[in-house]
Tab-separated table of C-alpha atoms in Angstrom:
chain	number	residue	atom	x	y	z
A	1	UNK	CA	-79.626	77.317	176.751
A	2	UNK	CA	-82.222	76.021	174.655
A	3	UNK	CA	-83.316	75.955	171.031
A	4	UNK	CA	-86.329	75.507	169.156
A	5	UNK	CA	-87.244	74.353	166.442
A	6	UNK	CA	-90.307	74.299	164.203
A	7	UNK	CA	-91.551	71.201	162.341
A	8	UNK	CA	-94.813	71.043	159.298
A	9	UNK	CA	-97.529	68.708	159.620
A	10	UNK	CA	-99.838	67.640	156.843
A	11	UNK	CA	-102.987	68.998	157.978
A	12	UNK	CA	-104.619	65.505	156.851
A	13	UNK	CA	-102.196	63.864	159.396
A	14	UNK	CA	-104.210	62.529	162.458
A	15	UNK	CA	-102.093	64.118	164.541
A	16	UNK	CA	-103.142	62.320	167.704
A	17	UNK	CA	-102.264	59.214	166.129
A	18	UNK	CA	-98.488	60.509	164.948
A	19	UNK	CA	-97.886	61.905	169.011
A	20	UNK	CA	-98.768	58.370	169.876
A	21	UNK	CA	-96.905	56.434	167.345
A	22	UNK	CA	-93.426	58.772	168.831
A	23	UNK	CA	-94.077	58.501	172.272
A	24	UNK	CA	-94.329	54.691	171.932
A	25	UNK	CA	-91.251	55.130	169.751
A	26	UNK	CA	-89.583	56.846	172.545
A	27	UNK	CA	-90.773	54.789	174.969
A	28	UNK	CA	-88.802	51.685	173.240
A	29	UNK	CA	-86.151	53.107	173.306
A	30	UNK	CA	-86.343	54.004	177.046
A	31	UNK	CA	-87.175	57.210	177.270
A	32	UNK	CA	-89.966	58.796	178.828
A	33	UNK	CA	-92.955	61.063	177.606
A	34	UNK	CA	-95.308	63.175	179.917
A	35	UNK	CA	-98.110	64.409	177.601
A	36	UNK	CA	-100.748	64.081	175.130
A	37	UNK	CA	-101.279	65.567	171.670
A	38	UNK	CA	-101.400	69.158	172.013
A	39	UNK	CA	-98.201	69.482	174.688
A	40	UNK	CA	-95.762	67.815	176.757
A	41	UNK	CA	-92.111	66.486	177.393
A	42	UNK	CA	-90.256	63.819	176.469
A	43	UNK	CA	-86.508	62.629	177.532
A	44	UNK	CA	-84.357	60.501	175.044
A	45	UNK	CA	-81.583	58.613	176.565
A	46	UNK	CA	-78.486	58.693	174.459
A	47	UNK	CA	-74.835	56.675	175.459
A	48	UNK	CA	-73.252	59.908	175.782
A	49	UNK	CA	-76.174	61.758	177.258
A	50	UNK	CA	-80.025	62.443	177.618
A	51	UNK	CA	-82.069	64.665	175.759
A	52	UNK	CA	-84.334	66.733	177.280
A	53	UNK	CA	-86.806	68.845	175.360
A	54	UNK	CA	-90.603	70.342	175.511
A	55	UNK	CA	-93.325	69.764	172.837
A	56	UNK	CA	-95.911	72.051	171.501
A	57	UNK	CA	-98.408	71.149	168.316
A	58	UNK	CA	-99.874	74.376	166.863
A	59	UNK	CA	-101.847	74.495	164.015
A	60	UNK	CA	-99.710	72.505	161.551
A	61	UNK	CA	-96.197	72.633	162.739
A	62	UNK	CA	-94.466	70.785	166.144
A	63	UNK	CA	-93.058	73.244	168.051
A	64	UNK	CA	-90.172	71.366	170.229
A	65	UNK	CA	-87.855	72.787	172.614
A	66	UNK	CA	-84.715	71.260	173.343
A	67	UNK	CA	-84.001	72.344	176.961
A	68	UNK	CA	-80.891	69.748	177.394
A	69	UNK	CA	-78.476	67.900	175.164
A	70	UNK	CA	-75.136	66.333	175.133
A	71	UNK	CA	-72.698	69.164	174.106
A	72	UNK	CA	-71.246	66.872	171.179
A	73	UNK	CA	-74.642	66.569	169.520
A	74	UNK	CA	-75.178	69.089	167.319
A	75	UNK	CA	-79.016	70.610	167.004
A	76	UNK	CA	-79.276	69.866	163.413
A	77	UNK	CA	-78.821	65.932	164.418
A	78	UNK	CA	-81.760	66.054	166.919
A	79	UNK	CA	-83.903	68.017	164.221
A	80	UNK	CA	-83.022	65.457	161.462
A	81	UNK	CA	-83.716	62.511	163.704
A	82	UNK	CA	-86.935	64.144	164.777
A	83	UNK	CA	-87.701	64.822	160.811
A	84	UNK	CA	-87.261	61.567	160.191
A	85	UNK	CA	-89.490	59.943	162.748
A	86	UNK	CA	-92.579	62.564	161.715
A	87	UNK	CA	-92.013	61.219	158.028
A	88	UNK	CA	-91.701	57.575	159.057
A	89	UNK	CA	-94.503	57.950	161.194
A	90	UNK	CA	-97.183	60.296	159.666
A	91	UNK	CA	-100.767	58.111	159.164
């Protein structure tokens, strides 16, 4: 089952820029990231599990997708970990 969720960007942000600052984010962390700035996927390894999701950016929001999580995760940890990234990150 998946679940998506819907996240604001600043219109100012250079949105290209933020996509790239994430993936490379991501990519530390060994994951992996198919994609540019308008859409793509990314997969987060976790100890317990990856996370699988799909990215959208539509005028002003992220739209992401989680298609696949571990069960013990809630969705509210993903979206608060992906909050925090966009506000850590936004140029």
């Amino acid at each position: 089952m998946s679940h998506t969720v819907y996240f604001d960007i600043n219109m100012d942000t250079d949105i290209k820029a933020l996509v790239e600052k994430i993936q490379s984010e991501i990519l530390k962390r060994k994951g992996s990231v198919e994609g540019d700035e308008k859409e793509g996927s990314v997969i987060l390894p976790a100890p317990i599990g990856a996370v699988h999701a799909d990215y959208k950016v539509l005028d002003g929001q992220l739209e992401l997708t989680i298609n696949k999580k571990p069960f013990i995760v809630p969705y509210s940890k993903i979206e608060s970990e992906i909050k925090r990234l966009i506000k850590e990150y936004v140029v």
